[in-house]
Amino acid sequence: MDDKRRLDPANCSVARSLAVVGERWSLLIVREAVDGARRFGEFRSRLGIASNLLSARLDALVAAGVLDRVPYQEPGDRQRFEYRLTPKGTDLRPTLLALLEWGDKYLADEEGPGVVVRHAAAGDEEPCDEPVALVLECAAGHTHLPSGEVYRAPGPGARFLPA
């Protein structure tokens, strides 16, 4: 980065993202929603999370626009809510996959990872079933970028600290 001015660290999308999903349970709730969980009881049983903590995290994810709270009612029961991923929530999938890949590389059991994400087929296509991997790609189409070839540069919303 040629620009010698120092970027204001308070104006950071990483920090803003962590304010929404940086707490452990929040991303695990999103993981379960990606895998099809919709109801409070499903999240609680899949995660083994205390009800009060789950309720607080669901409220926060709804307030952040990651989940929508949708009412439903079983015959003879009171109204309850389902939690469905919004487009904002669905867009967290690559983040989950990146964390999974990192964890598999550095933290998996000796036997290997507990989960392998695979490519299903869309529509009438034959299932591919091959493992999925994230790949960094620039706008020109270059892929598999080494970390030494990737850098942060000021964007259109950059703010700088006073000199």
PDB file of N, CA and C in Angstrom, residues 46-149:
ATOM      1  N   ARG A  46     -29.972 -29.142  18.972  1.00  0.00           N
ATOM      2  CA  ARG A  46     -28.778 -29.343  18.148  1.00  0.00           C
ATOM      3  C   ARG A  46     -27.528 -28.765  18.807  1.00  0.00           C
ATOM      4  N   LEU A  47     -27.698 -27.630  19.483  1.00  0.00           N
ATOM      5  CA  LEU A  47     -26.542 -26.929  20.039  1.00  0.00           C
ATOM      6  C   LEU A  47     -26.295 -27.203  21.517  1.00  0.00           C
ATOM      7  N   GLY A  48     -27.315 -27.657  22.235  1.00  0.00           N
ATOM      8  CA  GLY A  48     -27.159 -27.838  23.668  1.00  0.00           C
ATOM      9  C   GLY A  48     -26.969 -26.525  24.396  1.00  0.00           C
ATOM     10  N   ILE A  49     -27.596 -25.482  23.914  1.00  0.00           N
ATOM     11  CA  ILE A  49     -27.477 -24.133  24.448  1.00  0.00           C
ATOM     12  C   ILE A  49     -28.621 -23.862  25.423  1.00  0.00           C
ATOM     13  N   ALA A  50     -28.352 -23.085  26.462  1.00  0.00           N
ATOM     14  CA  ALA A  50     -29.386 -22.699  27.420  1.00  0.00           C
ATOM     15  C   ALA A  50     -30.444 -21.850  26.719  1.00  0.00           C
ATOM     16  N   SER A  51     -31.696 -22.026  27.112  1.00  0.00           N
ATOM     17  CA  SER A  51     -32.812 -21.325  26.463  1.00  0.00           C
ATOM     18  C   SER A  51     -32.672 -19.810  26.529  1.00  0.00           C
ATOM     19  N   ASN A  52     -32.261 -19.286  27.675  1.00  0.00           N
ATOM     20  CA  ASN A  52     -32.146 -17.822  27.800  1.00  0.00           C
ATOM     21  C   ASN A  52     -31.055 -17.277  26.883  1.00  0.00           C
ATOM     22  N   LEU A  53     -29.952 -18.008  26.749  1.00  0.00           N
ATOM     23  CA  LEU A  53     -28.868 -17.587  25.871  1.00  0.00           C
ATOM     24  C   LEU A  53     -29.293 -17.687  24.407  1.00  0.00           C
ATOM     25  N   LEU A  54     -29.964 -18.770  24.061  1.00  0.00           N
ATOM     26  CA  LEU A  54     -30.461 -18.943  22.696  1.00  0.00           C
ATOM     27  C   LEU A  54     -31.435 -17.827  22.344  1.00  0.00           C
ATOM     28  N   SER A  55     -32.340 -17.522  23.236  1.00  0.00           N
ATOM     29  CA  SER A  55     -33.321 -16.464  22.992  1.00  0.00           C
ATOM     30  C   SER A  55     -32.628 -15.123  22.735  1.00  0.00           C
ATOM     31  N   ALA A  56     -31.627 -14.808  23.547  1.00  0.00           N
ATOM     32  CA  ALA A  56     -30.896 -13.548  23.377  1.00  0.00           C
ATOM     33  C   ALA A  56     -30.156 -13.510  22.046  1.00  0.00           C
ATOM     34  N   ARG A  57     -29.523 -14.620  21.669  1.00  0.00           N
ATOM     35  CA  ARG A  57     -28.773 -14.652  20.407  1.00  0.00           C
ATOM     36  C   ARG A  57     -29.706 -14.594  19.197  1.00  0.00           C
ATOM     37  N   LEU A  58     -30.831 -15.288  19.265  1.00  0.00           N
ATOM     38  CA  LEU A  58     -31.807 -15.207  18.171  1.00  0.00           C
ATOM     39  C   LEU A  58     -32.329 -13.785  18.024  1.00  0.00           C
ATOM     40  N   ASP A  59     -32.646 -13.140  19.139  1.00  0.00           N
ATOM     41  CA  ASP A  59     -33.106 -11.743  19.093  1.00  0.00           C
ATOM     42  C   ASP A  59     -32.065 -10.845  18.434  1.00  0.00           C
ATOM     43  N   ALA A  60     -30.794 -11.044  18.799  1.00  0.00           N
ATOM     44  CA  ALA A  60     -29.727 -10.214  18.233  1.00  0.00           C
ATOM     45  C   ALA A  60     -29.566 -10.465  16.734  1.00  0.00           C
ATOM     46  N   LEU A  61     -29.662 -11.717  16.312  1.00  0.00           N
ATOM     47  CA  LEU A  61     -29.528 -12.035  14.886  1.00  0.00           C
ATOM     48  C   LEU A  61     -30.710 -11.508  14.087  1.00  0.00           C
ATOM     49  N   VAL A  62     -31.899 -11.512  14.686  1.00  0.00           N
ATOM     50  CA  VAL A  62     -33.073 -10.910  14.032  1.00  0.00           C
ATOM     51  C   VAL A  62     -32.875  -9.400  13.929  1.00  0.00           C
ATOM     52  N   ALA A  63     -32.436  -8.771  15.008  1.00  0.00           N
ATOM     53  CA  ALA A  63     -32.225  -7.312  15.011  1.00  0.00           C
ATOM     54  C   ALA A  63     -31.175  -6.900  13.987  1.00  0.00           C
ATOM     55  N   ALA A  64     -30.174  -7.755  13.759  1.00  0.00           N
ATOM     56  CA  ALA A  64     -29.112  -7.459  12.797  1.00  0.00           C
ATOM     57  C   ALA A  64     -29.514  -7.786  11.362  1.00  0.00           C
ATOM     58  N   GLY A  65     -30.695  -8.395  11.169  1.00  0.00           N
ATOM     59  CA  GLY A  65     -31.149  -8.719   9.820  1.00  0.00           C
ATOM     60  C   GLY A  65     -30.554  -9.996   9.257  1.00  0.00           C
ATOM     61  N   VAL A  66     -29.961 -10.839  10.116  1.00  0.00           N
ATOM     62  CA  VAL A  66     -29.385 -12.110   9.681  1.00  0.00           C
ATOM     63  C   VAL A  66     -30.469 -13.186   9.600  1.00  0.00           C
ATOM     64  N   LEU A  67     -31.426 -13.120  10.515  1.00  0.00           N
ATOM     65  CA  LEU A  67     -32.563 -14.039  10.544  1.00  0.00           C
ATOM     66  C   LEU A  67     -33.855 -13.241  10.521  1.00  0.00           C
ATOM     67  N   ASP A  68     -34.891 -13.821   9.948  1.00  0.00           N
ATOM     68  CA  ASP A  68     -36.256 -13.298  10.050  1.00  0.00           C
ATOM     69  C   ASP A  68     -37.014 -14.162  11.043  1.00  0.00           C
ATOM     70  N   ARG A  69     -37.829 -13.523  11.857  1.00  0.00           N
ATOM     71  CA  ARG A  69     -38.707 -14.241  12.782  1.00  0.00           C
ATOM     72  C   ARG A  69     -40.073 -14.321  12.115  1.00  0.00           C
ATOM     73  N   VAL A  70     -40.533 -15.546  11.842  1.00  0.00           N
ATOM     74  CA  VAL A  70     -41.774 -15.772  11.106  1.00  0.00           C
ATOM     75  C   VAL A  70     -42.749 -16.535  11.997  1.00  0.00           C
ATOM     76  N   PRO A  71     -43.951 -15.993  12.230  1.00  0.00           N
ATOM     77  CA  PRO A  71     -44.897 -16.692  13.101  1.00  0.00           C
ATOM     78  C   PRO A  71     -45.467 -17.950  12.450  1.00  0.00           C
ATOM     79  N   TYR A  72     -45.738 -18.947  13.288  1.00  0.00           N
ATOM     80  CA  TYR A  72     -46.452 -20.148  12.859  1.00  0.00           C
ATOM     81  C   TYR A  72     -47.283 -20.624  14.037  1.00  0.00           C
ATOM     82  N   GLN A  73     -48.266 -21.472  13.756  1.00  0.00           N
ATOM     83  CA  GLN A  73     -49.108 -21.998  14.834  1.00  0.00           C
ATOM     84  C   GLN A  73     -49.566 -23.405  14.486  1.00  0.00           C
ATOM     85  N   GLU A  74     -49.235 -24.338  15.347  1.00  0.00           N
ATOM     86  CA  GLU A  74     -49.712 -25.709  15.211  1.00  0.00           C
ATOM     87  C   GLU A  74     -51.149 -25.745  15.719  1.00  0.00           C
ATOM     88  N   PRO A  75     -52.007 -26.594  15.148  1.00  0.00           N
ATOM     89  CA  PRO A  75     -53.393 -26.682  15.623  1.00  0.00           C
ATOM     90  C   PRO A  75     -53.448 -26.950  17.135  1.00  0.00           C
ATOM     91  N   GLY A  76     -54.211 -26.124  17.839  1.00  0.00           N
ATOM     92  CA  GLY A  76     -54.388 -26.272  19.276  1.00  0.00           C
ATOM     93  C   GLY A  76     -53.284 -25.660  20.122  1.00  0.00           C
ATOM     94  N   ASP A  77     -52.240 -25.125  19.505  1.00  0.00           N
ATOM     95  CA  ASP A  77     -51.131 -24.506  20.247  1.00  0.00           C
ATOM     96  C   ASP A  77     -51.163 -22.999  20.084  1.00  0.00           C
ATOM     97  N   ARG A  78     -50.385 -22.340  20.927  1.00  0.00           N
ATOM     98  CA  ARG A  78     -50.244 -20.892  20.801  1.00  0.00           C
ATOM     99  C   ARG A  78     -49.309 -20.568  19.637  1.00  0.00           C
ATOM    100  N   GLN A  79     -49.329 -19.337  19.208  1.00  0.00           N
ATOM    101  CA  GLN A  79     -48.441 -18.905  18.121  1.00  0.00           C
ATOM    102  C   GLN A  79     -46.990 -18.985  18.577  1.00  0.00           C
ATOM    103  N   ARG A  80     -46.140 -19.459  17.710  1.00  0.00           N
ATOM    104  CA  ARG A  80     -44.703 -19.528  17.953  1.00  0.00           C
ATOM    105  C   ARG A  80     -43.991 -18.917  16.744  1.00  0.00           C
ATOM    106  N   PHE A  81     -42.657 -18.991  16.748  1.00  0.00           N
ATOM    107  CA  PHE A  81     -41.894 -18.383  15.663  1.00  0.00           C
ATOM    108  C   PHE A  81     -40.871 -19.356  15.096  1.00  0.00           C
ATOM    109  N   GLU A  82     -40.684 -19.241  13.790  1.00  0.00           N
ATOM    110  CA  GLU A  82     -39.575 -19.894  13.113  1.00  0.00           C
ATOM    111  C   GLU A  82     -38.540 -18.821  12.820  1.00  0.00           C
ATOM    112  N   TYR A  83     -37.312 -19.247  12.642  1.00  0.00           N
ATOM    113  CA  TYR A  83     -36.212 -18.332  12.317  1.00  0.00           C
ATOM    114  C   TYR A  83     -35.635 -18.761  10.987  1.00  0.00           C
ATOM    115  N   ARG A  84     -35.726 -17.878  10.008  1.00  0.00           N
ATOM    116  CA  ARG A  84     -35.268 -18.193   8.652  1.00  0.00           C
ATOM    117  C   ARG A  84     -34.150 -17.243   8.255  1.00  0.00           C
ATOM    118  N   LEU A  85     -33.167 -17.792   7.586  1.00  0.00           N
ATOM    119  CA  LEU A  85     -32.059 -16.964   7.109  1.00  0.00           C
ATOM    120  C   LEU A  85     -32.553 -15.933   6.100  1.00  0.00           C
ATOM    121  N   THR A  86     -32.082 -14.731   6.236  1.00  0.00           N
ATOM    122  CA  THR A  86     -32.300 -13.689   5.233  1.00  0.00           C
ATOM    123  C   THR A  86     -31.167 -13.812   4.210  1.00  0.00           C
ATOM    124  N   PRO A  87     -31.218 -13.074   3.122  1.00  0.00           N
ATOM    125  CA  PRO A  87     -30.060 -13.066   2.214  1.00  0.00           C
ATOM    126  C   PRO A  87     -28.765 -12.674   2.938  1.00  0.00           C
ATOM    127  N   LYS A  88     -28.873 -11.743   3.871  1.00  0.00           N
ATOM    128  CA  LYS A  88     -27.716 -11.337   4.678  1.00  0.00           C
ATOM    129  C   LYS A  88     -27.174 -12.531   5.467  1.00  0.00           C
ATOM    130  N   GLY A  89     -28.057 -13.355   5.993  1.00  0.00           N
ATOM    131  CA  GLY A  89     -27.639 -14.542   6.724  1.00  0.00           C
ATOM    132  C   GLY A  89     -27.055 -15.606   5.819  1.00  0.00           C
ATOM    133  N   THR A  90     -27.680 -15.827   4.676  1.00  0.00           N
ATOM    134  CA  THR A  90     -27.181 -16.811   3.714  1.00  0.00           C
ATOM    135  C   THR A  90     -25.779 -16.433   3.224  1.00  0.00           C
ATOM    136  N   ASP A  91     -25.522 -15.144   3.125  1.00  0.00           N
ATOM    137  CA  ASP A  91     -24.204 -14.685   2.682  1.00  0.00           C
ATOM    138  C   ASP A  91     -23.096 -14.965   3.696  1.00  0.00           C
ATOM    139  N   LEU A  92     -23.451 -15.453   4.877  1.00  0.00           N
ATOM    140  CA  LEU A  92     -22.430 -15.850   5.862  1.00  0.00           C
ATOM    141  C   LEU A  92     -21.877 -17.254   5.588  1.00  0.00           C
ATOM    142  N   ARG A  93     -22.470 -17.983   4.672  1.00  0.00           N
ATOM    143  CA  ARG A  93     -22.013 -19.355   4.387  1.00  0.00           C
ATOM    144  C   ARG A  93     -20.521 -19.421   4.047  1.00  0.00           C
ATOM    145  N   PRO A  94     -19.982 -18.557   3.183  1.00  0.00           N
ATOM    146  CA  PRO A  94     -18.534 -18.631   2.931  1.00  0.00           C
ATOM    147  C   PRO A  94     -17.701 -18.402   4.194  1.00  0.00           C
ATOM    148  N   THR A  95     -18.190 -17.556   5.100  1.00  0.00           N
ATOM    149  CA  THR A  95     -17.486 -17.331   6.363  1.00  0.00           C
ATOM    150  C   THR A  95     -17.442 -18.626   7.167  1.00  0.00           C
ATOM    151  N   LEU A  96     -18.574 -19.316   7.238  1.00  0.00           N
ATOM    152  CA  LEU A  96     -18.619 -20.597   7.947  1.00  0.00           C
ATOM    153  C   LEU A  96     -17.690 -21.616   7.294  1.00  0.00           C
ATOM    154  N   LEU A  97     -17.683 -21.660   5.970  1.00  0.00           N
ATOM    155  CA  LEU A  97     -16.808 -22.598   5.265  1.00  0.00           C
ATOM    156  C   LEU A  97     -15.335 -22.265   5.491  1.00  0.00           C
ATOM    157  N   ALA A  98     -14.998 -20.974   5.523  1.00  0.00           N
ATOM    158  CA  ALA A  98     -13.608 -20.579   5.782  1.00  0.00           C
ATOM    159  C   ALA A  98     -13.188 -21.005   7.186  1.00  0.00           C
ATOM    160  N   LEU A  99     -14.045 -20.810   8.173  1.00  0.00           N
ATOM    161  CA  LEU A  99     -13.731 -21.241   9.535  1.00  0.00           C
ATOM    162  C   LEU A  99     -13.615 -22.755   9.614  1.00  0.00           C
ATOM    163  N   LEU A 100     -14.486 -23.466   8.899  1.00  0.00           N
ATOM    164  CA  LEU A 100     -14.432 -24.923   8.868  1.00  0.00           C
ATOM    165  C   LEU A 100     -13.112 -25.405   8.264  1.00  0.00           C
ATOM    166  N   GLU A 101     -12.714 -24.825   7.139  1.00  0.00           N
ATOM    167  CA  GLU A 101     -11.453 -25.213   6.502  1.00  0.00           C
ATOM    168  C   GLU A 101     -10.270 -24.963   7.427  1.00  0.00           C
ATOM    169  N   TRP A 102     -10.253 -23.809   8.074  1.00  0.00           N
ATOM    170  CA  TRP A 102      -9.165 -23.477   8.991  1.00  0.00           C
ATOM    171  C   TRP A 102      -9.147 -24.459  10.154  1.00  0.00           C
ATOM    172  N   GLY A 103     -10.311 -24.731  10.728  1.00  0.00           N
ATOM    173  CA  GLY A 103     -10.405 -25.675  11.835  1.00  0.00           C
ATOM    174  C   GLY A 103      -9.995 -27.082  11.429  1.00  0.00           C
ATOM    175  N   ASP A 104     -10.384 -27.504  10.230  1.00  0.00           N
ATOM    176  CA  ASP A 104      -9.997 -28.829   9.742  1.00  0.00           C
ATOM    177  C   ASP A 104      -8.477 -28.927   9.584  1.00  0.00           C
ATOM    178  N   LYS A 105      -7.874 -27.845   9.136  1.00  0.00           N
ATOM    179  CA  LYS A 105      -6.427 -27.848   8.906  1.00  0.00           C
ATOM    180  C   LYS A 105      -5.647 -27.862  10.224  1.00  0.00           C
ATOM    181  N   TYR A 106      -6.106 -27.107  11.212  1.00  0.00           N
ATOM    182  CA  TYR A 106      -5.312 -26.916  12.423  1.00  0.00           C
ATOM    183  C   TYR A 106      -5.874 -27.551  13.687  1.00  0.00           C
ATOM    184  N   LEU A 107      -7.151 -27.925  13.716  1.00  0.00           N
ATOM    185  CA  LEU A 107      -7.762 -28.341  14.971  1.00  0.00           C
ATOM    186  C   LEU A 107      -8.515 -29.664  14.911  1.00  0.00           C
ATOM    187  N   ALA A 108      -8.553 -30.309  13.767  1.00  0.00           N
ATOM    188  CA  ALA A 108      -9.336 -31.546  13.631  1.00  0.00           C
ATOM    189  C   ALA A 108      -8.718 -32.672  14.454  1.00  0.00           C
ATOM    190  N   ASP A 109      -9.531 -33.659  14.791  1.00  0.00           N
ATOM    191  CA  ASP A 109      -9.048 -34.864  15.456  1.00  0.00           C
ATOM    192  C   ASP A 109      -8.047 -35.583  14.559  1.00  0.00           C
ATOM    193  N   GLU A 110      -7.273 -36.493  15.151  1.00  0.00           N
ATOM    194  CA  GLU A 110      -6.299 -37.271  14.376  1.00  0.00           C
ATOM    195  C   GLU A 110      -6.953 -38.020  13.224  1.00  0.00           C
ATOM    196  N   GLU A 111      -8.195 -38.478  13.428  1.00  0.00           N
ATOM    197  CA  GLU A 111      -8.901 -39.233  12.388  1.00  0.00           C
ATOM    198  C   GLU A 111      -9.310 -38.353  11.212  1.00  0.00           C
ATOM    199  N   GLY A 112      -9.289 -37.048  11.413  1.00  0.00           N
ATOM    200  CA  GLY A 112      -9.676 -36.129  10.353  1.00  0.00           C
ATOM    201  C   GLY A 112     -10.904 -35.322  10.742  1.00  0.00           C
ATOM    202  N   PRO A 113     -11.414 -34.536   9.815  1.00  0.00           N
ATOM    203  CA  PRO A 113     -12.553 -33.656  10.125  1.00  0.00           C
ATOM    204  C   PRO A 113     -13.827 -34.452  10.390  1.00  0.00           C
ATOM    205  N   GLY A 114     -14.681 -33.874  11.227  1.00  0.00           N
ATOM    206  CA  GLY A 114     -15.963 -34.492  11.542  1.00  0.00           C
ATOM    207  C   GLY A 114     -17.006 -34.302  10.454  1.00  0.00           C
ATOM    208  N   VAL A 115     -16.800 -33.318   9.605  1.00  0.00           N
ATOM    209  CA  VAL A 115     -17.759 -32.986   8.545  1.00  0.00           C
ATOM    210  C   VAL A 115     -16.979 -32.656   7.282  1.00  0.00           C
ATOM    211  N   VAL A 116     -17.487 -33.091   6.150  1.00  0.00           N
ATOM    212  CA  VAL A 116     -16.930 -32.698   4.855  1.00  0.00           C
ATOM    213  C   VAL A 116     -18.074 -32.062   4.070  1.00  0.00           C
ATOM    214  N   VAL A 117     -17.879 -30.840   3.627  1.00  0.00           N
ATOM    215  CA  VAL A 117     -18.893 -30.158   2.823  1.00  0.00           C
ATOM    216  C   VAL A 117     -18.706 -30.605   1.381  1.00  0.00           C
ATOM    217  N   ARG A 118     -19.791 -31.110   0.785  1.00  0.00           N
ATOM    218  CA  ARG A 118     -19.722 -31.657  -0.573  1.00  0.00           C
ATOM    219  C   ARG A 118     -20.687 -30.919  -1.500  1.00  0.00           C
ATOM    220  N   HIS A 119     -20.414 -31.011  -2.782  1.00  0.00           N
ATOM    221  CA  HIS A 119     -21.220 -30.368  -3.812  1.00  0.00           C
ATOM    222  C   HIS A 119     -22.359 -31.299  -4.225  1.00  0.00           C
ATOM    223  N   ALA A 120     -23.575 -30.877  -3.943  1.00  0.00           N
ATOM    224  CA  ALA A 120     -24.743 -31.606  -4.438  1.00  0.00           C
ATOM    225  C   ALA A 120     -24.976 -31.150  -5.869  1.00  0.00           C
ATOM    226  N   ALA A 121     -26.075 -31.525  -6.452  1.00  0.00           N
ATOM    227  CA  ALA A 121     -26.392 -31.098  -7.813  1.00  0.00           C
ATOM    228  C   ALA A 121     -27.563 -30.136  -7.774  1.00  0.00           C
ATOM    229  N   ALA A 122     -27.608 -29.252  -8.720  1.00  0.00           N
ATOM    230  CA  ALA A 122     -28.732 -28.326  -8.853  1.00  0.00           C
ATOM    231  C   ALA A 122     -29.705 -28.887  -9.884  1.00  0.00           C
ATOM    232  N   GLY A 123     -30.978 -28.864  -9.546  1.00  0.00           N
ATOM    233  CA  GLY A 123     -32.001 -29.289 -10.499  1.00  0.00           C
ATOM    234  C   GLY A 123     -31.852 -30.726 -10.928  1.00  0.00           C
ATOM    235  N   ASP A 124     -31.755 -30.938 -12.252  1.00  0.00           N
ATOM    236  CA  ASP A 124     -31.715 -32.282 -12.824  1.00  0.00           C
ATOM    237  C   ASP A 124     -30.302 -32.829 -13.000  1.00  0.00           C
ATOM    238  N   GLU A 125     -29.297 -32.066 -12.577  1.00  0.00           N
ATOM    239  CA  GLU A 125     -27.920 -32.506 -12.764  1.00  0.00           C
ATOM    240  C   GLU A 125     -27.616 -33.728 -11.899  1.00  0.00           C
ATOM    241  N   GLU A 126     -26.659 -34.516 -12.358  1.00  0.00           N
ATOM    242  CA  GLU A 126     -26.163 -35.639 -11.556  1.00  0.00           C
ATOM    243  C   GLU A 126     -25.406 -35.073 -10.358  1.00  0.00           C
ATOM    244  N   PRO A 127     -25.509 -35.726  -9.204  1.00  0.00           N
ATOM    245  CA  PRO A 127     -24.744 -35.249  -8.053  1.00  0.00           C
ATOM    246  C   PRO A 127     -23.245 -35.293  -8.326  1.00  0.00           C
ATOM    247  N   CYS A 128     -22.557 -34.245  -7.965  1.00  0.00           N
ATOM    248  CA  CYS A 128     -21.106 -34.188  -8.108  1.00  0.00           C
ATOM    249  C   CYS A 128     -20.458 -34.888  -6.919  1.00  0.00           C
ATOM    250  N   ASP A 129     -20.884 -34.522  -5.718  1.00  0.00           N
ATOM    251  CA  ASP A 129     -20.465 -35.115  -4.458  1.00  0.00           C
ATOM    252  C   ASP A 129     -18.991 -34.915  -4.121  1.00  0.00           C
ATOM    253  N   GLU A 130     -18.314 -34.013  -4.807  1.00  0.00           N
ATOM    254  CA  GLU A 130     -16.916 -33.735  -4.492  1.00  0.00           C
ATOM    255  C   GLU A 130     -16.840 -32.713  -3.359  1.00  0.00           C
ATOM    256  N   PRO A 131     -15.749 -32.748  -2.560  1.00  0.00           N
ATOM    257  CA  PRO A 131     -15.595 -31.765  -1.483  1.00  0.00           C
ATOM    258  C   PRO A 131     -15.529 -30.338  -2.032  1.00  0.00           C
ATOM    259  N   VAL A 132     -16.063 -29.420  -1.248  1.00  0.00           N
ATOM    260  CA  VAL A 132     -16.081 -27.998  -1.599  1.00  0.00           C
ATOM    261  C   VAL A 132     -14.922 -27.301  -0.897  1.00  0.00           C
ATOM    262  N   ALA A 133     -14.263 -26.368  -1.584  1.00  0.00           N
ATOM    263  CA  ALA A 133     -13.184 -25.573  -0.989  1.00  0.00           C
ATOM    264  C   ALA A 133     -13.368 -24.122  -1.408  1.00  0.00           C
ATOM    265  N   LEU A 134     -13.029 -23.233  -0.505  1.00  0.00           N
ATOM    266  CA  LEU A 134     -13.059 -21.812  -0.838  1.00  0.00           C
ATOM    267  C   LEU A 134     -11.790 -21.442  -1.585  1.00  0.00           C
ATOM    268  N   VAL A 135     -11.917 -20.554  -2.553  1.00  0.00           N
ATOM    269  CA  VAL A 135     -10.782 -20.104  -3.340  1.00  0.00           C
ATOM    270  C   VAL A 135     -10.849 -18.589  -3.430  1.00  0.00           C
ATOM    271  N   LEU A 136      -9.733 -17.922  -3.086  1.00  0.00           N
ATOM    272  CA  LEU A 136      -9.665 -16.474  -3.286  1.00  0.00           C
ATOM    273  C   LEU A 136      -9.497 -16.203  -4.770  1.00  0.00           C
ATOM    274  N   GLU A 137     -10.249 -15.221  -5.253  1.00  0.00           N
ATOM    275  CA  GLU A 137     -10.175 -14.876  -6.669  1.00  0.00           C
ATOM    276  C   GLU A 137     -10.286 -13.367  -6.803  1.00  0.00           C
ATOM    277  N   CYS A 138      -9.409 -12.774  -7.608  1.00  0.00           N
ATOM    278  CA  CYS A 138      -9.507 -11.331  -7.858  1.00  0.00           C
ATOM    279  C   CYS A 138     -10.485 -11.084  -9.006  1.00  0.00           C
ATOM    280  N   ALA A 139     -10.819  -9.828  -9.227  1.00  0.00           N
ATOM    281  CA  ALA A 139     -11.790  -9.458 -10.258  1.00  0.00           C
ATOM    282  C   ALA A 139     -11.314  -9.830 -11.660  1.00  0.00           C
ATOM    283  N   ALA A 140      -9.992  -9.995 -11.850  1.00  0.00           N
ATOM    284  CA  ALA A 140      -9.455 -10.380 -13.159  1.00  0.00           C
ATOM    285  C   ALA A 140      -9.487 -11.894 -13.362  1.00  0.00           C
ATOM    286  N   GLY A 141      -9.921 -12.640 -12.337  1.00  0.00           N
ATOM    287  CA  GLY A 141     -10.043 -14.082 -12.477  1.00  0.00           C
ATOM    288  C   GLY A 141      -8.847 -14.885 -11.983  1.00  0.00           C
ATOM    289  N   HIS A 142      -7.852 -14.218 -11.407  1.00  0.00           N
ATOM    290  CA  HIS A 142      -6.705 -14.953 -10.859  1.00  0.00           C
ATOM    291  C   HIS A 142      -7.140 -15.659  -9.577  1.00  0.00           C
ATOM    292  N   THR A 143      -6.768 -16.924  -9.428  1.00  0.00           N
ATOM    293  CA  THR A 143      -7.189 -17.713  -8.277  1.00  0.00           C
ATOM    294  C   THR A 143      -5.988 -18.245  -7.505  1.00  0.00           C
ATOM    295  N   HIS A 144      -6.290 -18.846  -6.358  1.00  0.00           N
ATOM    296  CA  HIS A 144      -5.269 -19.440  -5.482  1.00  0.00           C
ATOM    297  C   HIS A 144      -4.186 -18.419  -5.157  1.00  0.00           C
ATOM    298  N   LEU A 145      -4.619 -17.258  -4.692  1.00  0.00           N
ATOM    299  CA  LEU A 145      -3.711 -16.149  -4.433  1.00  0.00           C
ATOM    300  C   LEU A 145      -2.933 -16.365  -3.138  1.00  0.00           C
ATOM    301  N   PRO A 146      -1.602 -16.367  -3.193  1.00  0.00           N
ATOM    302  CA  PRO A 146      -0.823 -16.479  -1.959  1.00  0.00           C
ATOM    303  C   PRO A 146      -1.027 -15.230  -1.095  1.00  0.00           C
ATOM    304  N   SER A 147      -0.924 -15.397   0.221  1.00  0.00           N
ATOM    305  CA  SER A 147      -1.198 -14.266   1.118  1.00  0.00           C
ATOM    306  C   SER A 147      -0.276 -13.083   0.842  1.00  0.00           C
ATOM    307  N   GLY A 148       0.930 -13.323   0.366  1.00  0.00           N
ATOM    308  CA  GLY A 148       1.850 -12.227   0.049  1.00  0.00           C
ATOM    309  C   GLY A 148       1.424 -11.397  -1.151  1.00  0.00           C
ATOM    310  N   GLU A 149       0.443 -11.880  -1.908  1.00  0.00           N
ATOM    311  CA  GLU A 149      -0.038 -11.148  -3.076  1.00  0.00           C
ATOM    312  C   GLU A 149      -1.395 -10.489  -2.836  1.00  0.00           C
TER     313      GLU A 149
END
